[in-house]
Amino acid sequence: MADHRGSDGYPADQFRRGLVAHCYRMLGSVREAEGVVRKTYHLAASRYSELATSPYGATQGLRGPDGRAGSWLYGTATRYCLTAAADPRPLPKDLTRPSREPEGKLAERPEVLWLEPAPDHLIDSGRADPSAASGRANPLSTSGRADPLSTSGRADRLVPGSPAGPLVAGGRGGSQYGVGHVGLEFVAALQRLPAEQRAALTLRDVERWPSTAIAEVLETSPFAIDNLIADARDRFDPGPGHLTAADQRLLLERYALAFEQYDVPAIVELFDADAIWEMPPFTSWFRGPRNIGRLISTHCPAEGPGDQVLVPIKANGQPGFAVYMRDPVENVHRAFQIQVLTLTVTGIIHAVAFFDLTLFEAFNLPDLFTGLPESPTDHRPRLHIERSRQHHDNGN
């Protein structure tokens, strides 16, 4: 078998996307996460070269405190993340109450470092495409069940919202969240925790590290780690997770077509009654389909069919769209926003529209929409984009 190596010479391919996902959970920015991973691999490459001639071999020498290959990378990256993590990256609803005036002036805070979406191709999301997302998270009753990775024997409550069932010792199947869990609301909830709680909870409940190994990384005692994790679990509230429904693809097609036709009533009917719409860097956010519709009618620069083109993307293991808006002066569609959607059986429960246009580069998307994109799942053009392009071409 070929020995696949990262850019720094260390056999890295098997760990890189998982490490980026881990650092993204810690930092809330996939671009910062990639920087930490590059720094970690640079150090690993030196260590790998030094250990290559040892009787134990380089791979054995890079085992971390939990004894697993590659965990040294996770421990090192975690320390770098703790150094890099300054203020947590929020979403608008973390800072303010919902706005009651969709037609009013939108408050904006461009100086805030906002939570960013993570393109699936850069991270281990555990999901092959938007239609393969996990089900809505349900609270677990864990009364009297001790955490087998704890050293104190405490019957600590598990992280709420686990789709994986009761906690069992060892193996990916026993984790409350799979190693690929990077849902947008999950990461947003992690960002609300202090950095050390975020690290301890992620290493325990996602990566399945025992307290003794986490204690070595955080330079404290296993007992202190157990308390840290218990406190984190009490505070951690990831909210509803993304649900894969049988008709999800149809809902997404209807959503894209409604936007491209600028049919606000059709957009509104696709949202759950408790849906939330956020759009950093604006701190104003809105709850309920009616308010969302009023917001779009008032503030969206589109004026009619063909003004918007929606390109399907995969972000955080969830469906989303890159939105291009027609420039009426030059008659071209320019990058406008990145949308990430959370779906339930009753419709869209959460939509975040990111106005940071540098994110288009992270998703390997151009600033100008000049061609017909392929579907990320079947490599064929999306029909709703074909219709929109045809409508637009016929109108000119």
PDB file of C-alpha atoms in Angstrom, residues 112-281:
ATOM      1  CA  VAL A 112     -17.138  40.448  15.685  1.00  0.00           C
ATOM      2  CA  LEU A 113     -15.345  37.227  14.749  1.00  0.00           C
ATOM      3  CA  TRP A 114     -18.406  35.162  13.884  1.00  0.00           C
ATOM      4  CA  LEU A 115     -18.782  31.409  13.764  1.00  0.00           C
ATOM      5  CA  GLU A 116     -18.024  30.196  10.235  1.00  0.00           C
ATOM      6  CA  PRO A 117     -19.506  27.284   8.279  1.00  0.00           C
ATOM      7  CA  ALA A 118     -17.205  24.390   7.433  1.00  0.00           C
ATOM      8  CA  PRO A 119     -17.142  22.953   3.880  1.00  0.00           C
ATOM      9  CA  ASP A 120     -17.596  19.194   4.024  1.00  0.00           C
ATOM     10  CA  HIS A 121     -14.666  18.586   1.693  1.00  0.00           C
ATOM     11  CA  LEU A 122     -12.270  20.020   4.307  1.00  0.00           C
ATOM     12  CA  ILE A 123     -13.523  18.131   7.335  1.00  0.00           C
ATOM     13  CA  ASP A 124     -14.520  14.658   8.415  1.00  0.00           C
ATOM     14  CA  SER A 125     -18.251  15.323   8.675  1.00  0.00           C
ATOM     15  CA  GLY A 126     -19.186  11.641   8.684  1.00  0.00           C
ATOM     16  CA  ARG A 127     -21.709  12.336   5.924  1.00  0.00           C
ATOM     17  CA  ALA A 128     -21.317  11.794   2.220  1.00  0.00           C
ATOM     18  CA  ASP A 129     -23.814  14.435   1.082  1.00  0.00           C
ATOM     19  CA  PRO A 130     -26.515  16.774   2.374  1.00  0.00           C
ATOM     20  CA  SER A 131     -29.148  14.038   2.261  1.00  0.00           C
ATOM     21  CA  ALA A 132     -27.067  11.795   4.548  1.00  0.00           C
ATOM     22  CA  ALA A 133     -27.252  13.981   7.647  1.00  0.00           C
ATOM     23  CA  SER A 134     -28.086  12.461  11.013  1.00  0.00           C
ATOM     24  CA  GLY A 135     -31.496  12.567  12.672  1.00  0.00           C
ATOM     25  CA  ARG A 136     -32.855  15.164  15.066  1.00  0.00           C
ATOM     26  CA  ALA A 137     -31.129  14.853  18.399  1.00  0.00           C
ATOM     27  CA  ASN A 138     -33.215  13.505  21.264  1.00  0.00           C
ATOM     28  CA  PRO A 139     -32.392  13.903  24.978  1.00  0.00           C
ATOM     29  CA  LEU A 140     -31.214  10.729  26.675  1.00  0.00           C
ATOM     30  CA  SER A 141     -32.134   9.680  30.153  1.00  0.00           C
ATOM     31  CA  THR A 142     -28.926   8.541  31.863  1.00  0.00           C
ATOM     32  CA  SER A 143     -29.975   8.518  35.490  1.00  0.00           C
ATOM     33  CA  GLY A 144     -27.630   6.340  37.504  1.00  0.00           C
ATOM     34  CA  ARG A 145     -25.392   5.448  34.561  1.00  0.00           C
ATOM     35  CA  ALA A 146     -21.724   6.132  35.212  1.00  0.00           C
ATOM     36  CA  ASP A 147     -19.410   7.360  32.501  1.00  0.00           C
ATOM     37  CA  PRO A 148     -17.041   4.429  31.855  1.00  0.00           C
ATOM     38  CA  LEU A 149     -14.258   6.787  30.761  1.00  0.00           C
ATOM     39  CA  SER A 150     -14.457   8.713  34.025  1.00  0.00           C
ATOM     40  CA  THR A 151     -12.009   8.022  36.839  1.00  0.00           C
ATOM     41  CA  SER A 152     -14.398   9.113  39.587  1.00  0.00           C
ATOM     42  CA  GLY A 153     -17.191   6.625  38.947  1.00  0.00           C
ATOM     43  CA  ARG A 154     -19.699   9.469  38.980  1.00  0.00           C
ATOM     44  CA  ALA A 155     -23.047   8.902  37.291  1.00  0.00           C
ATOM     45  CA  ASP A 156     -22.601  12.044  35.247  1.00  0.00           C
ATOM     46  CA  ARG A 157     -25.350  13.037  32.877  1.00  0.00           C
ATOM     47  CA  LEU A 158     -24.373  12.462  29.262  1.00  0.00           C
ATOM     48  CA  VAL A 159     -24.415  15.260  26.722  1.00  0.00           C
ATOM     49  CA  PRO A 160     -28.065  15.933  25.796  1.00  0.00           C
ATOM     50  CA  GLY A 161     -29.165  15.477  22.239  1.00  0.00           C
ATOM     51  CA  SER A 162     -27.229  12.303  21.541  1.00  0.00           C
ATOM     52  CA  PRO A 163     -28.330  10.363  18.466  1.00  0.00           C
ATOM     53  CA  ALA A 164     -26.042   7.439  19.270  1.00  0.00           C
ATOM     54  CA  GLY A 165     -27.885   5.833  22.174  1.00  0.00           C
ATOM     55  CA  PRO A 166     -26.619   4.996  25.648  1.00  0.00           C
ATOM     56  CA  LEU A 167     -22.957   5.461  26.358  1.00  0.00           C
ATOM     57  CA  VAL A 168     -20.871   2.302  26.295  1.00  0.00           C
ATOM     58  CA  ALA A 169     -17.159   1.955  26.772  1.00  0.00           C
ATOM     59  CA  GLY A 170     -14.816   2.113  23.820  1.00  0.00           C
ATOM     60  CA  GLY A 171     -15.293   2.362  20.088  1.00  0.00           C
ATOM     61  CA  ARG A 172     -16.911   4.912  17.867  1.00  0.00           C
ATOM     62  CA  GLY A 173     -20.310   3.319  18.292  1.00  0.00           C
ATOM     63  CA  GLY A 174     -20.259   4.139  21.989  1.00  0.00           C
ATOM     64  CA  SER A 175     -19.726   7.871  21.635  1.00  0.00           C
ATOM     65  CA  GLN A 176     -22.545  10.284  22.153  1.00  0.00           C
ATOM     66  CA  TYR A 177     -21.453  12.102  19.016  1.00  0.00           C
ATOM     67  CA  GLY A 178     -19.579  10.451  16.159  1.00  0.00           C
ATOM     68  CA  VAL A 179     -16.110  11.716  15.345  1.00  0.00           C
ATOM     69  CA  GLY A 180     -17.591  13.407  12.307  1.00  0.00           C
ATOM     70  CA  HIS A 181     -20.170  15.412  14.244  1.00  0.00           C
ATOM     71  CA  VAL A 182     -19.701  19.029  13.179  1.00  0.00           C
ATOM     72  CA  GLY A 183     -23.300  20.234  12.899  1.00  0.00           C
ATOM     73  CA  LEU A 184     -23.526  24.029  12.896  1.00  0.00           C
ATOM     74  CA  GLU A 185     -25.626  24.214  16.077  1.00  0.00           C
ATOM     75  CA  PHE A 186     -23.383  21.635  17.750  1.00  0.00           C
ATOM     76  CA  VAL A 187     -20.286  23.746  17.090  1.00  0.00           C
ATOM     77  CA  ALA A 188     -22.146  26.918  18.085  1.00  0.00           C
ATOM     78  CA  ALA A 189     -23.034  25.296  21.413  1.00  0.00           C
ATOM     79  CA  LEU A 190     -19.382  24.329  21.944  1.00  0.00           C
ATOM     80  CA  GLN A 191     -18.376  27.939  21.333  1.00  0.00           C
ATOM     81  CA  ARG A 192     -20.526  28.999  24.295  1.00  0.00           C
ATOM     82  CA  LEU A 193     -18.316  26.973  26.636  1.00  0.00           C
ATOM     83  CA  PRO A 194     -15.022  28.156  28.135  1.00  0.00           C
ATOM     84  CA  ALA A 195     -12.088  26.905  26.065  1.00  0.00           C
ATOM     85  CA  GLU A 196     -10.932  24.216  28.525  1.00  0.00           C
ATOM     86  CA  GLN A 197     -14.471  22.849  28.933  1.00  0.00           C
ATOM     87  CA  ARG A 198     -14.779  22.832  25.139  1.00  0.00           C
ATOM     88  CA  ALA A 199     -11.545  20.845  24.829  1.00  0.00           C
ATOM     89  CA  ALA A 200     -12.407  18.348  27.573  1.00  0.00           C
ATOM     90  CA  LEU A 201     -15.943  17.749  26.300  1.00  0.00           C
ATOM     91  CA  THR A 202     -14.786  17.317  22.708  1.00  0.00           C
ATOM     92  CA  LEU A 203     -11.997  14.887  23.601  1.00  0.00           C
ATOM     93  CA  ARG A 204     -14.315  12.832  25.817  1.00  0.00           C
ATOM     94  CA  ASP A 205     -17.664  12.830  24.054  1.00  0.00           C
ATOM     95  CA  VAL A 206     -16.516  13.009  20.436  1.00  0.00           C
ATOM     96  CA  GLU A 207     -13.030  11.488  20.386  1.00  0.00           C
ATOM     97  CA  ARG A 208     -13.713   9.096  23.304  1.00  0.00           C
ATOM     98  CA  TRP A 209     -10.575   9.845  25.313  1.00  0.00           C
ATOM     99  CA  PRO A 210     -10.386   8.715  28.951  1.00  0.00           C
ATOM    100  CA  SER A 211      -9.934  11.280  31.724  1.00  0.00           C
ATOM    101  CA  THR A 212      -6.311  10.285  32.300  1.00  0.00           C
ATOM    102  CA  ALA A 213      -5.359  11.090  28.693  1.00  0.00           C
ATOM    103  CA  ILE A 214      -7.287  14.386  28.685  1.00  0.00           C
ATOM    104  CA  ALA A 215      -5.631  15.346  31.967  1.00  0.00           C
ATOM    105  CA  GLU A 216      -2.210  14.919  30.385  1.00  0.00           C
ATOM    106  CA  VAL A 217      -3.126  17.228  27.506  1.00  0.00           C
ATOM    107  CA  LEU A 218      -4.670  19.884  29.757  1.00  0.00           C
ATOM    108  CA  GLU A 219      -1.978  19.438  32.423  1.00  0.00           C
ATOM    109  CA  THR A 220      -4.295  18.763  35.327  1.00  0.00           C
ATOM    110  CA  SER A 221      -5.621  15.790  37.308  1.00  0.00           C
ATOM    111  CA  PRO A 222      -8.128  13.197  36.039  1.00  0.00           C
ATOM    112  CA  PHE A 223     -10.460  14.168  38.885  1.00  0.00           C
ATOM    113  CA  ALA A 224     -10.348  17.802  37.741  1.00  0.00           C
ATOM    114  CA  ILE A 225     -11.138  16.647  34.196  1.00  0.00           C
ATOM    115  CA  ASP A 226     -14.202  14.736  35.401  1.00  0.00           C
ATOM    116  CA  ASN A 227     -15.462  17.870  37.128  1.00  0.00           C
ATOM    117  CA  LEU A 228     -14.662  19.977  34.077  1.00  0.00           C
ATOM    118  CA  ILE A 229     -16.631  17.625  31.818  1.00  0.00           C
ATOM    119  CA  ALA A 230     -19.569  17.463  34.251  1.00  0.00           C
ATOM    120  CA  ASP A 231     -19.767  21.257  34.282  1.00  0.00           C
ATOM    121  CA  ALA A 232     -19.519  21.383  30.498  1.00  0.00           C
ATOM    122  CA  ARG A 233     -22.329  18.847  30.089  1.00  0.00           C
ATOM    123  CA  ASP A 234     -24.560  20.890  32.370  1.00  0.00           C
ATOM    124  CA  ARG A 235     -24.047  23.960  30.185  1.00  0.00           C
ATOM    125  CA  PHE A 236     -23.956  22.303  26.765  1.00  0.00           C
ATOM    126  CA  ASP A 237     -27.169  22.683  24.768  1.00  0.00           C
ATOM    127  CA  PRO A 238     -26.777  21.976  21.043  1.00  0.00           C
ATOM    128  CA  GLY A 239     -30.478  22.320  20.296  1.00  0.00           C
ATOM    129  CA  PRO A 240     -32.225  20.363  17.548  1.00  0.00           C
ATOM    130  CA  GLY A 241     -29.966  18.535  15.148  1.00  0.00           C
ATOM    131  CA  HIS A 242     -30.380  18.211  11.404  1.00  0.00           C
ATOM    132  CA  LEU A 243     -32.836  15.529  10.330  1.00  0.00           C
ATOM    133  CA  THR A 244     -32.692  13.576   7.097  1.00  0.00           C
ATOM    134  CA  ALA A 245     -36.243  13.207   5.844  1.00  0.00           C
ATOM    135  CA  ALA A 246     -37.435  11.083   2.965  1.00  0.00           C
ATOM    136  CA  ASP A 247     -38.570  14.182   1.071  1.00  0.00           C
ATOM    137  CA  GLN A 248     -35.537  16.323   1.948  1.00  0.00           C
ATOM    138  CA  ARG A 249     -34.327  16.554  -1.613  1.00  0.00           C
ATOM    139  CA  LEU A 250     -37.740  17.736  -2.780  1.00  0.00           C
ATOM    140  CA  LEU A 251     -37.866  20.348   0.005  1.00  0.00           C
ATOM    141  CA  LEU A 252     -34.441  21.679  -0.977  1.00  0.00           C
ATOM    142  CA  GLU A 253     -35.441  21.833  -4.642  1.00  0.00           C
ATOM    143  CA  ARG A 254     -38.595  23.746  -3.709  1.00  0.00           C
ATOM    144  CA  TYR A 255     -36.562  26.082  -1.495  1.00  0.00           C
ATOM    145  CA  ALA A 256     -34.039  26.860  -4.234  1.00  0.00           C
ATOM    146  CA  LEU A 257     -36.727  27.363  -6.855  1.00  0.00           C
ATOM    147  CA  ALA A 258     -38.723  29.653  -4.555  1.00  0.00           C
ATOM    148  CA  PHE A 259     -35.682  31.863  -4.006  1.00  0.00           C
ATOM    149  CA  GLU A 260     -34.777  31.909  -7.680  1.00  0.00           C
ATOM    150  CA  GLN A 261     -38.334  32.874  -8.596  1.00  0.00           C
ATOM    151  CA  TYR A 262     -38.352  35.347  -5.688  1.00  0.00           C
ATOM    152  CA  ASP A 263     -41.601  33.797  -4.461  1.00  0.00           C
ATOM    153  CA  VAL A 264     -41.639  34.874  -0.811  1.00  0.00           C
ATOM    154  CA  PRO A 265     -44.906  33.066   0.107  1.00  0.00           C
ATOM    155  CA  ALA A 266     -43.431  29.829  -1.277  1.00  0.00           C
ATOM    156  CA  ILE A 267     -40.250  30.388   0.755  1.00  0.00           C
ATOM    157  CA  VAL A 268     -42.177  31.033   3.964  1.00  0.00           C
ATOM    158  CA  GLU A 269     -44.240  27.857   3.791  1.00  0.00           C
ATOM    159  CA  LEU A 270     -41.086  25.718   3.899  1.00  0.00           C
ATOM    160  CA  PHE A 271     -40.139  26.927   7.402  1.00  0.00           C
ATOM    161  CA  ASP A 272     -41.104  25.325  10.705  1.00  0.00           C
ATOM    162  CA  ALA A 273     -43.348  27.426  12.971  1.00  0.00           C
ATOM    163  CA  ASP A 274     -40.398  28.028  15.343  1.00  0.00           C
ATOM    164  CA  ALA A 275     -37.805  28.605  12.628  1.00  0.00           C
ATOM    165  CA  ILE A 276     -34.894  30.980  13.208  1.00  0.00           C
ATOM    166  CA  TRP A 277     -33.161  33.095  10.564  1.00  0.00           C
ATOM    167  CA  GLU A 278     -29.714  34.555  11.299  1.00  0.00           C
ATOM    168  CA  MET A 279     -27.280  36.403   9.056  1.00  0.00           C
ATOM    169  CA  PRO A 280     -23.918  37.450  10.513  1.00  0.00           C
ATOM    170  CA  PRO A 281     -22.453  40.083  10.592  1.00  0.00           C
TER     171      PRO A 281
END
